[in-house]
Structures are given as C-alpha cells and as structure tokens.
Tab-separated table of C-alpha atoms and ligand atoms in Angstrom:
chain	number	residue	atom	x	y	z
Q	1	MET	CA	91.481	107.714	32.517
Q	2	THR	CA	89.879	109.218	29.453
Q	3	ASN	CA	91.341	110.685	26.347
Q	4	LYS	CA	90.067	113.771	24.532
Q	5	LYS	CA	92.524	114.552	21.732
Q	6	ARG	CA	92.495	112.379	18.613
Q	7	ILE	CA	95.343	109.871	18.484
Q	8	ASN	CA	95.973	108.194	15.120
Q	9	VAL	CA	98.238	105.267	14.347
Q	10	THR	CA	100.840	107.734	13.143
Q	11	LYS	CA	101.431	111.443	12.808
Q	12	THR	CA	103.523	113.075	10.128
Q	13	PHE	CA	106.587	114.877	11.473
Q	14	MET	CA	106.415	118.449	10.193
Q	15	PRO	CA	109.727	120.300	10.445
Q	16	SER	CA	109.936	124.038	11.031
Q	17	GLN	CA	108.524	125.895	8.050
Q	18	ASP	CA	111.347	128.433	8.256
Q	19	GLU	CA	113.971	125.732	7.944
Q	20	TYR	CA	112.130	124.254	4.967
Q	21	GLN	CA	111.967	127.671	3.268
Q	22	GLN	CA	115.650	128.237	3.942
Q	23	ILE	CA	116.589	125.033	2.128
Q	24	LEU	CA	114.154	125.739	-0.695
Q	25	LYS	CA	115.919	129.040	-1.414
Q	26	THR	CA	118.533	127.100	-3.383
Q	27	SER	CA	115.840	125.935	-5.727
Q	28	TRP	CA	114.152	129.354	-6.020
Q	29	ASN	CA	117.417	131.136	-6.694
Q	30	LYS	CA	118.259	128.745	-9.495
Q	31	ASN	CA	114.720	128.530	-10.924
Q	32	TRP	CA	115.144	124.785	-10.749
Q	33	ILE	CA	112.528	122.605	-9.075
Q	34	THR	CA	112.925	119.205	-10.663
Q	35	ASN	CA	115.060	117.105	-13.064
Q	36	ARG	CA	117.797	116.180	-10.650
Q	37	GLY	CA	118.428	119.515	-9.037
Q	38	GLU	CA	120.986	120.315	-6.387
Q	39	LEU	CA	118.716	119.300	-3.500
Q	40	VAL	CA	117.956	115.820	-4.857
Q	41	VAL	CA	121.678	115.260	-5.390
Q	42	GLU	CA	122.452	116.514	-1.866
Q	43	LEU	CA	119.840	114.263	-0.256
Q	44	GLU	CA	121.139	111.266	-2.224
Q	45	GLN	CA	124.715	111.958	-1.119
Q	46	LYS	CA	123.729	112.391	2.529
Q	47	ILE	CA	121.709	109.166	2.688
Q	48	LYS	CA	124.406	107.250	0.811
Q	49	LYS	CA	127.113	108.445	3.140
Q	50	LYS	CA	125.162	107.944	6.360
Q	51	TYR	CA	124.283	104.309	5.620
Q	52	ASP	CA	127.329	103.431	3.508
Q	53	LEU	CA	125.320	102.581	0.380
Q	54	LYS	CA	126.705	101.963	-3.096
Q	55	GLU	CA	123.985	103.331	-5.378
Q	56	ILE	CA	120.760	105.224	-4.695
Q	57	ILE	CA	118.111	106.821	-6.907
Q	58	LEU	CA	115.518	109.026	-5.244
Q	59	THR	CA	112.015	108.643	-6.663
Q	60	THR	CA	108.647	110.328	-6.475
Q	61	ASN	CA	107.064	107.578	-4.345
Q	62	GLY	CA	107.750	104.096	-3.015
Q	63	THR	CA	105.617	102.136	-5.476
Q	64	LEU	CA	107.201	103.079	-8.819
Q	65	PRO	CA	110.586	101.733	-7.602
Q	66	LEU	CA	109.054	98.251	-7.300
Q	67	GLN	CA	107.702	98.462	-10.838
Q	68	ILE	CA	110.949	99.877	-12.200
Q	69	ALA	CA	112.965	97.147	-10.458
Q	70	ILE	CA	110.797	94.455	-12.080
Q	71	LYS	CA	111.366	96.103	-15.496
Q	72	ALA	CA	115.085	96.656	-15.044
Q	73	LEU	CA	115.745	93.076	-13.926
Q	74	GLU	CA	113.674	91.846	-16.893
Q	75	ILE	CA	111.464	89.771	-14.648
Q	76	LYS	CA	108.663	87.901	-16.417
Q	77	GLY	CA	106.189	85.157	-15.566
Q	78	GLU	CA	105.814	84.069	-11.947
Q	79	ILE	CA	107.159	85.952	-8.955
Q	80	ILE	CA	107.310	84.314	-5.537
Q	81	THR	CA	106.035	86.862	-3.031
Q	82	THR	CA	104.613	87.412	0.428
Q	83	PRO	CA	100.884	87.745	1.143
Q	84	PHE	CA	101.609	89.779	4.289
Q	85	SER	CA	102.525	93.273	3.101
Q	86	TYR	CA	100.992	96.495	1.874
Q	87	VAL	CA	98.978	96.148	-1.364
Q	88	ALA	CA	101.717	97.896	-3.403
Q	89	THR	CA	103.951	94.810	-3.209
Q	90	THR	CA	101.397	92.656	-5.056
Q	91	SER	CA	99.836	95.361	-7.233
Q	92	SER	CA	103.262	96.238	-8.691
Q	93	ILE	CA	103.759	92.609	-9.739
Q	94	VAL	CA	100.360	92.449	-11.438
Q	95	TRP	CA	100.783	95.953	-12.972
Q	96	GLU	CA	104.015	94.739	-14.601
Q	97	GLY	CA	102.164	91.815	-16.183
Q	98	CYS	CA	103.632	89.166	-13.887
Q	99	THR	CA	101.855	86.608	-11.713
Q	100	PRO	CA	102.233	86.721	-7.927
Q	101	VAL	CA	102.742	83.307	-6.343
Q	102	PHE	CA	102.098	83.578	-2.620
Q	103	VAL	CA	104.264	81.763	-0.106
Q	104	ASP	CA	103.187	81.797	3.535
Q	105	ILE	CA	105.058	83.687	6.260
Q	106	GLU	CA	107.084	82.846	9.351
Q	107	PRO	CA	104.697	83.089	12.315
Q	108	ASP	CA	107.120	84.927	14.640
Q	109	TYR	CA	108.883	87.278	12.217
Q	110	PHE	CA	105.911	87.903	9.839
Q	111	THR	CA	108.271	87.740	6.821
Q	112	ILE	CA	108.124	85.242	3.938
Q	113	ASP	CA	108.999	81.668	5.012
Q	114	PRO	CA	111.952	80.661	2.820
Q	115	THR	CA	111.543	76.971	3.680
Q	116	LYS	CA	108.274	77.076	1.724
Q	117	ILE	CA	109.654	78.813	-1.379
Q	118	GLU	CA	111.157	75.879	-3.288
Q	119	LYS	CA	107.870	73.956	-3.418
Q	120	LYS	CA	106.346	76.883	-5.338
Q	121	ILE	CA	109.101	77.266	-7.926
Q	122	THR	CA	108.083	76.255	-11.470
Q	123	SER	CA	109.722	76.635	-14.881
Q	124	LYS	CA	108.061	80.081	-15.089
Q	125	THR	CA	109.459	81.432	-11.814
Q	126	THR	CA	111.958	84.245	-12.333
Q	127	ALA	CA	112.115	86.212	-9.089
Q	128	ILE	CA	111.352	86.622	-5.403
Q	129	ILE	CA	109.851	89.878	-4.112
Q	130	ALA	CA	109.684	89.933	-0.322
Q	131	THR	CA	108.900	92.599	2.253
Q	132	HIS	CA	110.924	93.325	5.383
Q	133	VAL	CA	107.697	93.579	7.387
Q	134	PHE	CA	107.563	96.611	9.715
Q	135	GLY	CA	111.303	96.926	9.099
Q	136	ASN	CA	112.041	93.390	10.359
Q	137	PRO	CA	114.546	91.721	7.992
Q	138	CYS	CA	113.516	88.679	5.969
Q	139	ASP	CA	115.697	85.586	6.283
Q	140	VAL	CA	117.967	87.148	3.673
Q	141	GLU	CA	120.659	84.447	3.836
Q	142	LEU	CA	118.339	81.566	3.057
Q	143	ILE	CA	116.497	83.587	0.393
Q	144	GLU	CA	119.820	84.378	-1.287
Q	145	MET	CA	120.827	80.714	-1.255
Q	146	ILE	CA	117.564	79.618	-2.873
Q	147	ALA	CA	117.725	82.451	-5.410
Q	148	LYS	CA	121.281	81.486	-6.432
Q	149	LYS	CA	120.403	77.817	-6.748
Q	150	HIS	CA	117.395	78.513	-9.002
Q	151	LYS	CA	118.815	81.611	-10.752
Q	152	LEU	CA	116.097	83.918	-9.446
Q	153	LYS	CA	116.324	87.688	-9.019
Q	154	VAL	CA	115.590	89.134	-5.574
Q	155	ILE	CA	113.841	92.432	-4.880
Q	156	TYR	CA	113.187	93.595	-1.325
Q	157	ASP	CA	110.295	95.903	-0.581
Q	158	ALA	CA	112.125	97.774	2.173
Q	159	ALA	CA	109.480	100.504	2.448
Q	160	HIS	CA	109.674	100.385	6.264
Q	161	CYS	CA	113.428	100.026	6.581
Q	162	TYR	CA	114.939	103.484	6.621
Q	163	GLY	CA	117.554	103.410	9.407
Q	164	VAL	CA	117.524	99.600	9.839
Q	165	SER	CA	120.719	97.610	9.625
Q	166	TYR	CA	121.230	93.869	9.595
Q	167	LYS	CA	124.531	92.113	10.312
Q	168	ASP	CA	126.484	95.373	10.322
Q	169	GLN	CA	125.167	96.867	7.113
Q	170	SER	CA	122.147	98.763	5.898
Q	171	LEU	CA	119.214	96.488	5.101
Q	172	PHE	CA	119.050	98.324	1.745
Q	173	ASN	CA	122.227	96.474	0.741
Q	174	TYR	CA	120.472	93.124	0.402
Q	175	GLY	CA	118.922	91.690	-2.765
Q	176	ASP	CA	119.554	92.660	-6.395
Q	177	VAL	CA	117.449	95.758	-5.750
Q	178	SER	CA	115.897	97.213	-2.604
Q	179	THR	CA	113.188	99.859	-2.566
Q	180	CYS	CA	112.054	102.305	0.092
Q	181	SER	CA	109.117	104.639	0.640
Q	182	PHE	CA	109.400	108.174	1.984
Q	183	HIS	CA	105.632	108.646	2.216
Q	184	ALA	CA	104.398	111.033	4.917
Q	185	THR	CA	103.395	108.089	7.134
Q	186	LYS	CA	106.837	106.494	7.060
Q	187	ILE	CA	109.594	107.035	9.648
Q	188	PHE	CA	111.599	109.276	7.305
Q	189	HIS	CA	109.587	111.181	4.736
Q	190	THR	CA	109.608	113.647	1.854
Q	191	GLY	CA	105.802	114.022	1.722
Q	192	GLU	CA	105.545	111.563	-1.130
Q	193	GLY	CA	108.807	109.931	-2.107
Q	194	GLY	CA	110.921	106.828	-2.265
Q	195	ALA	CA	114.182	105.307	-3.396
Q	196	LEU	CA	115.887	102.508	-5.296
Q	197	PHE	CA	119.069	100.867	-3.994
Q	198	THR	CA	121.486	98.462	-5.618
Q	199	LYS	CA	125.136	97.473	-5.266
Q	200	ASN	CA	125.484	96.632	-8.953
Q	201	LYS	CA	126.553	99.440	-11.307
Q	202	GLU	CA	124.986	97.811	-14.374
Q	203	ILE	CA	121.620	97.402	-12.639
Q	204	PHE	CA	121.928	100.975	-11.372
Q	205	ASN	CA	122.345	102.281	-14.918
Q	206	LYS	CA	119.197	100.488	-16.034
Q	207	LEU	CA	117.178	101.609	-13.021
Q	208	TYR	CA	118.384	105.143	-13.661
Q	209	TYR	CA	117.263	105.376	-17.264
Q	210	HIS	CA	113.988	103.575	-16.565
Q	211	HIS	CA	113.112	106.188	-13.899
Q	212	ASN	CA	113.766	109.045	-16.345
Q	213	PHE	CA	111.778	108.170	-19.511
Q	214	GLY	CA	114.585	105.979	-20.843
Q	215	HIS	CA	116.635	109.071	-21.728
Q	216	ASN	CA	120.250	108.805	-22.845
Q	217	GLY	CA	120.957	112.505	-23.094
Q	218	PRO	CA	118.376	114.996	-24.418
Q	219	ASN	CA	117.795	113.421	-27.838
Q	220	LYS	CA	118.577	109.744	-27.440
Q	221	PHE	CA	117.031	106.821	-25.616
Q	222	HIS	CA	118.432	103.674	-24.030
Q	223	GLY	CA	115.000	102.069	-24.027
Q	224	LEU	CA	111.604	102.194	-22.381
Q	225	GLY	CA	111.149	104.376	-19.347
Q	226	ILE	CA	108.678	106.073	-17.049
Q	227	ASN	CA	108.813	109.234	-14.962
Q	228	ALA	CA	109.623	108.538	-11.317
Q	229	LYS	CA	111.887	111.512	-10.580
Q	230	MET	CA	111.881	113.126	-7.163
Q	231	SER	CA	111.341	116.898	-7.228
Q	232	GLU	CA	113.355	119.562	-5.409
Q	233	LEU	CA	110.322	120.328	-3.229
Q	234	GLN	CA	110.317	116.736	-1.984
Q	235	ALA	CA	114.088	116.652	-1.514
Q	236	ALA	CA	113.948	119.908	0.474
Q	237	MET	CA	111.486	118.268	2.871
Q	238	GLY	CA	113.856	115.321	3.274
Q	239	LEU	CA	116.867	117.569	3.857
Q	240	THR	CA	114.919	119.542	6.482
Q	241	ILE	CA	113.912	116.392	8.362
Q	242	LEU	CA	117.203	114.500	8.061
Q	243	PRO	CA	118.965	116.237	10.995
Q	244	TYR	CA	116.036	115.324	13.270
Q	245	PHE	CA	115.914	111.666	12.266
Q	246	ASP	CA	118.086	110.136	14.999
Q	247	ASN	CA	116.107	111.926	17.707
Q	248	LEU	CA	112.806	110.839	16.181
Q	249	LEU	CA	114.035	107.258	16.203
Q	250	THR	CA	115.193	107.473	19.838
Q	251	LYS	CA	111.821	108.855	20.869
Q	252	LYS	CA	110.013	106.022	19.099
Q	253	LYS	CA	112.321	103.462	20.670
Q	254	GLN	CA	111.431	104.714	24.162
Q	255	LEU	CA	107.694	104.518	23.448
Q	256	TYR	CA	108.084	101.087	21.842
Q	257	LYS	CA	109.816	99.756	24.991
Q	258	LEU	CA	107.118	101.296	27.159
Q	259	TYR	CA	104.401	99.524	25.146
Q	260	LEU	CA	106.286	96.236	25.518
Q	261	GLU	CA	106.518	96.626	29.284
Q	262	ARG	CA	102.908	97.590	29.762
Q	263	LEU	CA	101.382	94.972	27.461
Q	264	GLU	CA	103.664	92.050	28.303
Q	265	GLY	CA	101.797	88.819	28.885
Q	266	ASN	CA	98.555	89.946	27.329
Q	267	LEU	CA	99.401	89.962	23.620
Q	268	ILE	CA	101.789	88.532	21.043
Q	269	PHE	CA	104.522	90.759	19.576
Q	270	GLN	CA	106.603	90.586	16.418
Q	271	ARG	CA	109.942	88.893	16.960
Q	272	ILE	CA	112.777	90.995	15.564
Q	273	ARG	CA	115.415	88.931	13.766
Q	274	GLU	CA	118.722	88.448	15.603
Q	275	GLY	CA	121.447	90.739	14.222
Q	276	THR	CA	119.078	93.646	13.523
Q	277	ILE	CA	119.503	97.251	14.569
Q	278	TYR	CA	115.870	98.226	14.436
Q	279	ASN	CA	114.121	101.537	13.646
Q	280	TYR	CA	111.041	101.080	15.879
Q	281	SER	CA	108.729	102.522	13.270
Q	282	TYR	CA	105.642	100.396	14.047
Q	283	PHE	CA	104.236	98.709	17.116
Q	284	PRO	CA	102.141	95.771	15.906
Q	285	VAL	CA	100.222	93.629	18.410
Q	286	VAL	CA	98.560	90.288	17.761
Q	287	PHE	CA	95.363	89.176	19.484
Q	288	SER	CA	94.241	85.596	20.094
Q	289	ASN	CA	91.384	86.020	17.617
Q	290	GLU	CA	89.667	88.594	15.417
Q	291	SER	CA	86.693	89.237	17.691
Q	292	GLN	CA	89.102	90.112	20.496
Q	293	LEU	CA	90.837	92.574	18.159
Q	294	LEU	CA	87.541	94.125	17.099
Q	295	LYS	CA	86.440	94.492	20.702
Q	296	VAL	CA	89.663	96.258	21.698
Q	297	GLU	CA	89.629	98.409	18.549
Q	298	LYS	CA	86.104	99.556	19.372
Q	299	SER	CA	87.001	100.440	22.942
Q	300	LEU	CA	90.013	102.456	21.722
Q	301	ASN	CA	87.942	104.235	19.052
Q	302	LYS	CA	85.473	105.244	21.758
Q	303	GLU	CA	88.323	107.106	23.448
Q	304	ASN	CA	89.321	108.824	20.213
Q	305	ILE	CA	92.271	106.459	19.616
Q	306	PHE	CA	92.665	104.980	16.132
Q	307	PRO	CA	95.092	102.108	15.602
Q	308	ARG	CA	95.259	100.593	12.083
Q	309	ARG	CA	94.797	97.056	10.882
Q	310	TYR	CA	98.158	96.661	9.117
Q	311	PHE	CA	98.097	94.493	7.042
Q	312	TYR	CA	94.549	93.521	6.305
Q	313	PRO	CA	93.381	91.679	4.317
Q	314	SER	CA	96.038	89.106	3.480
Q	315	LEU	CA	97.025	89.922	-0.136
Q	316	ASN	CA	95.971	86.515	-1.508
Q	317	LYS	CA	92.414	87.844	-0.973
Q	318	LEU	CA	92.811	90.719	-3.467
Q	319	PRO	CA	90.141	90.658	-6.185
Q	320	TYR	CA	92.710	90.473	-9.022
Q	321	VAL	CA	94.832	87.513	-7.902
Q	322	LYS	CA	94.249	83.802	-7.960
Q	323	GLU	CA	93.209	82.914	-4.448
Q	324	VAL	CA	95.357	80.337	-2.711
Q	325	SER	CA	95.508	79.216	0.862
Q	326	VAL	CA	98.203	80.804	3.063
Q	327	PRO	CA	96.827	80.038	6.516
Q	328	ILE	CA	99.461	81.760	8.668
Q	329	SER	CA	99.200	85.039	6.783
Q	330	GLU	CA	95.395	84.915	6.759
Q	331	SER	CA	95.242	84.193	10.463
Q	332	LEU	CA	97.783	86.902	11.334
Q	333	SER	CA	96.041	89.494	9.122
Q	334	SER	CA	92.789	88.936	10.951
Q	335	ARG	CA	94.372	89.359	14.397
Q	336	ILE	CA	97.001	92.091	14.045
Q	337	MET	CA	96.912	95.850	14.395
Q	338	CYS	CA	99.478	98.607	14.769
Q	339	LEU	CA	99.194	100.843	17.819
Q	340	PRO	CA	99.809	104.597	17.687
Q	341	LEU	CA	103.533	105.363	17.595
Q	342	TYR	CA	104.981	108.749	16.696
Q	343	PHE	CA	107.438	111.389	17.817
Q	344	ASP	CA	105.201	113.446	20.101
Q	345	LEU	CA	103.016	110.715	21.479
Q	346	THR	CA	103.506	110.994	25.254
Q	347	LYS	CA	104.206	108.377	27.911
Q	348	GLU	CA	100.794	109.194	29.358
Q	349	ASP	CA	99.174	108.498	25.970
Q	350	VAL	CA	100.862	105.091	25.922
Q	351	PHE	CA	99.679	104.379	29.487
Q	352	ILE	CA	96.094	105.256	28.538
Q	353	ILE	CA	96.212	103.078	25.409
Q	354	CYS	CA	97.689	100.128	27.328
Q	355	ASP	CA	95.120	100.462	30.117
Q	356	ILE	CA	92.260	100.333	27.630
Q	357	ILE	CA	93.782	97.310	25.883
Q	358	ASN	CA	94.510	95.435	29.098
Q	359	LYS	CA	91.017	96.122	30.421
Q	360	ASN	CA	89.270	94.954	27.247
Q	361	ASN	CA	91.447	92.112	26.054
Q	362	ASN	CA	90.016	89.285	28.107
V	1	PLP	C1	104.123	102.438	1.974
V	1	PLP	C2	104.451	101.150	1.323
V	1	PLP	C3	104.644	101.038	-0.066
V	1	PLP	C4	104.320	102.139	-1.027
V	1	PLP	O1	104.974	103.310	-0.838
V	1	PLP	P1	104.376	104.685	-1.404
V	1	PLP	O2	105.499	105.643	-1.134
V	1	PLP	O3	103.153	104.999	-0.612
V	1	PLP	O4	104.106	104.506	-2.846
V	1	PLP	C5	105.080	99.827	-0.587
V	1	PLP	N1	105.261	98.755	0.202
V	1	PLP	C6	105.056	98.800	1.536
V	1	PLP	C7	105.306	97.580	2.360
V	1	PLP	C8	104.609	99.994	2.139
V	1	PLP	O5	104.346	100.028	3.444
C-alpha cells in the first residue's frame, strides 16, 4: 500500500464558511468585534453550561492564561513543574520571573509523579504547575493533598483537556486555576484562543482584571494587568464549531480504537487514568528506543505521513533553565511520537500508517 496525499499529525477542523458568516453577523450589525461582545459572552455561557463549570474567562490564546494565573495567585520563587509538556508550561514560569523545579513523571500516565514532589519542596516553593498530558488527568488527589500540607497553589495546564471529565466532573474543575488552549491544532478551537477556569469567585475577579489591563471601570484600576481578551472573530469560530464537537470526538475515538487494535503488541501506549472520560485528542506511541522511532518516522515521511515528536525535548533541556536529571521524562521524550489523528482521517489511512509502523518497527 502506498500513500499519495499528505497526512499531518493533525488537521484543523474548518466549519462551513456560511455558518461562520451567519454567526459573525451579530458582530457586524453591532459594530462590535472585541471587548467582551455578545459572541464571547455566548461562548462562555455555552461552555460553562455544557461542562457544569463555575467560572470561565475566554482568552486570546492558551499561554497568557498560565502567566495570568501565576500573577493572580501571587506565585513567587520556585514552582514545582513537569518536564514533559509543551514549552509554554515552562516558559510561562520563567517569563513570570519564577524558577521551574522539575519533578519526573509517572512512566505509564506521563503526568508529574506526585510521590517525587515533596523531596523538591524548599522554603522558596510556592506552587505546583502540572500538565494533564494529552488530556490524561494528573494524580489530582495526591497533588491536592501535598499542596494543602505545604500551602502551595495548584495550576493545571489543561490545554489538551476540552471535553475530558474525571470522577464525574470536568477536569477544568481541579486546581486553584485551570487553563485551556483553543489553538487551531487542539480538539476544540477558535483559531487562536484559550480559557481560564476557577471555582473561586475571589480568584476569578483577580484573573478577570488581570486579563483586561487591570481595569476597574473605564477610568479606574484594580492593579496591574495585561491584554488577553478573546475577540468576537475568535468566539464566532468557537460558536460555529461547538455543535460539531461531539461528532468530532466520536470520530476520533473510533480511529483511536482502530490504532490500538492494529498496533497492539508492537508499541507502548499511554495509560489513561481510571475514572476518566477521555477526549481522544492525541494518539501517542512509545518505541523501545530513539533509533527505532527515527527509523519508523523516516519510513512514514517517505509515504508523505508526518507524525510529530510530542513532546521533545524534555523541558529540563531548555537553554534557559537549570539542567537537572529527570530520567523518565528524558527517556520518554526521546522515544515518543503522536500519530496522525483528526476528524476526516479515514480507516484506510490508519491501516496504511499501522502497516508501515508494524513493518519497520523491528
Ligand atoms: C498548546 C499548548 C499550550 C499553549 O497554548 P496556545 O494556545 O498555543 O498558546 C500550553 N500548554 C500545552 C500543554 C499545550 O499543548
């Protein structure tokens, strides 16, 4: 079997342009395209209602929410964090003038290993920022226990978690603050976009003013702020896609199961934590070593198929952090890649990809 069309790790879902225009009419008619217009408010209400969330603030991307959360929670000094995530998790910590302290990950779940957190806590530690990797929940119970005991704040980078629930509630409900990304490559998107979530009204008020220049009305200020507002154009994209979301997820779930069946026995897969209703947004596979991964990647590329090495390198290798040893994360980073997974990938595409992998992974 050979493949002609280009297959990337993901493909942005583009809704019908007519439907997008229809929703945008609201904004045109009112001459109102940003500053908390009707569409942003509508998208917030719909997401809040669907996932039974207390407070939500839509933002212009998924990185500023991390930085705003650090500011709003008045986090200083050292932050315990995971080395296995997208660069934004670490860069936000450094950008806010704090020091990332890397704790290794759980080998099966790929999320931060809470049993290794306490050893890294010092008098300067003020918070934990962990990522629900590929939408797989961290060990939130144990993290919460440790955080309470040591009076640490908890922020979850839940960039991959739209649609995920854990123990009968949205994963966004965990931690002092959770953040999400609605970037075009994510399972639900607004082009660029993101969100902040919290259950605490006081924290919400701070997050809110921080994301809007610190404003307290037109002429007064609560304090320091930045601009992270979502525009009406972004919200319109979200509102157009929202009705399709459940179908997109179902489609991805079918392809995910197909991959599992076809690759069983040949590779290692991420273990999804018990109690999770998953969103199937990524299909990561782990090889026995890096040269095996590179060999398979090359054979896929030859057939016009482009998986991505998420996440590589391990974030403790970034040029602006103090390098420490986190062997599980480093080993996983060198051996993992995400296979193509998107709404109109076909069964036949998956068969071709699996055949190439099975033939070359030996
Ligand atoms: C995508 C992503 C981000 C950043 O989101 P943007 O919307 O691109 O700014 C942060 N953390 C993780 C884990 C991500 O995958």
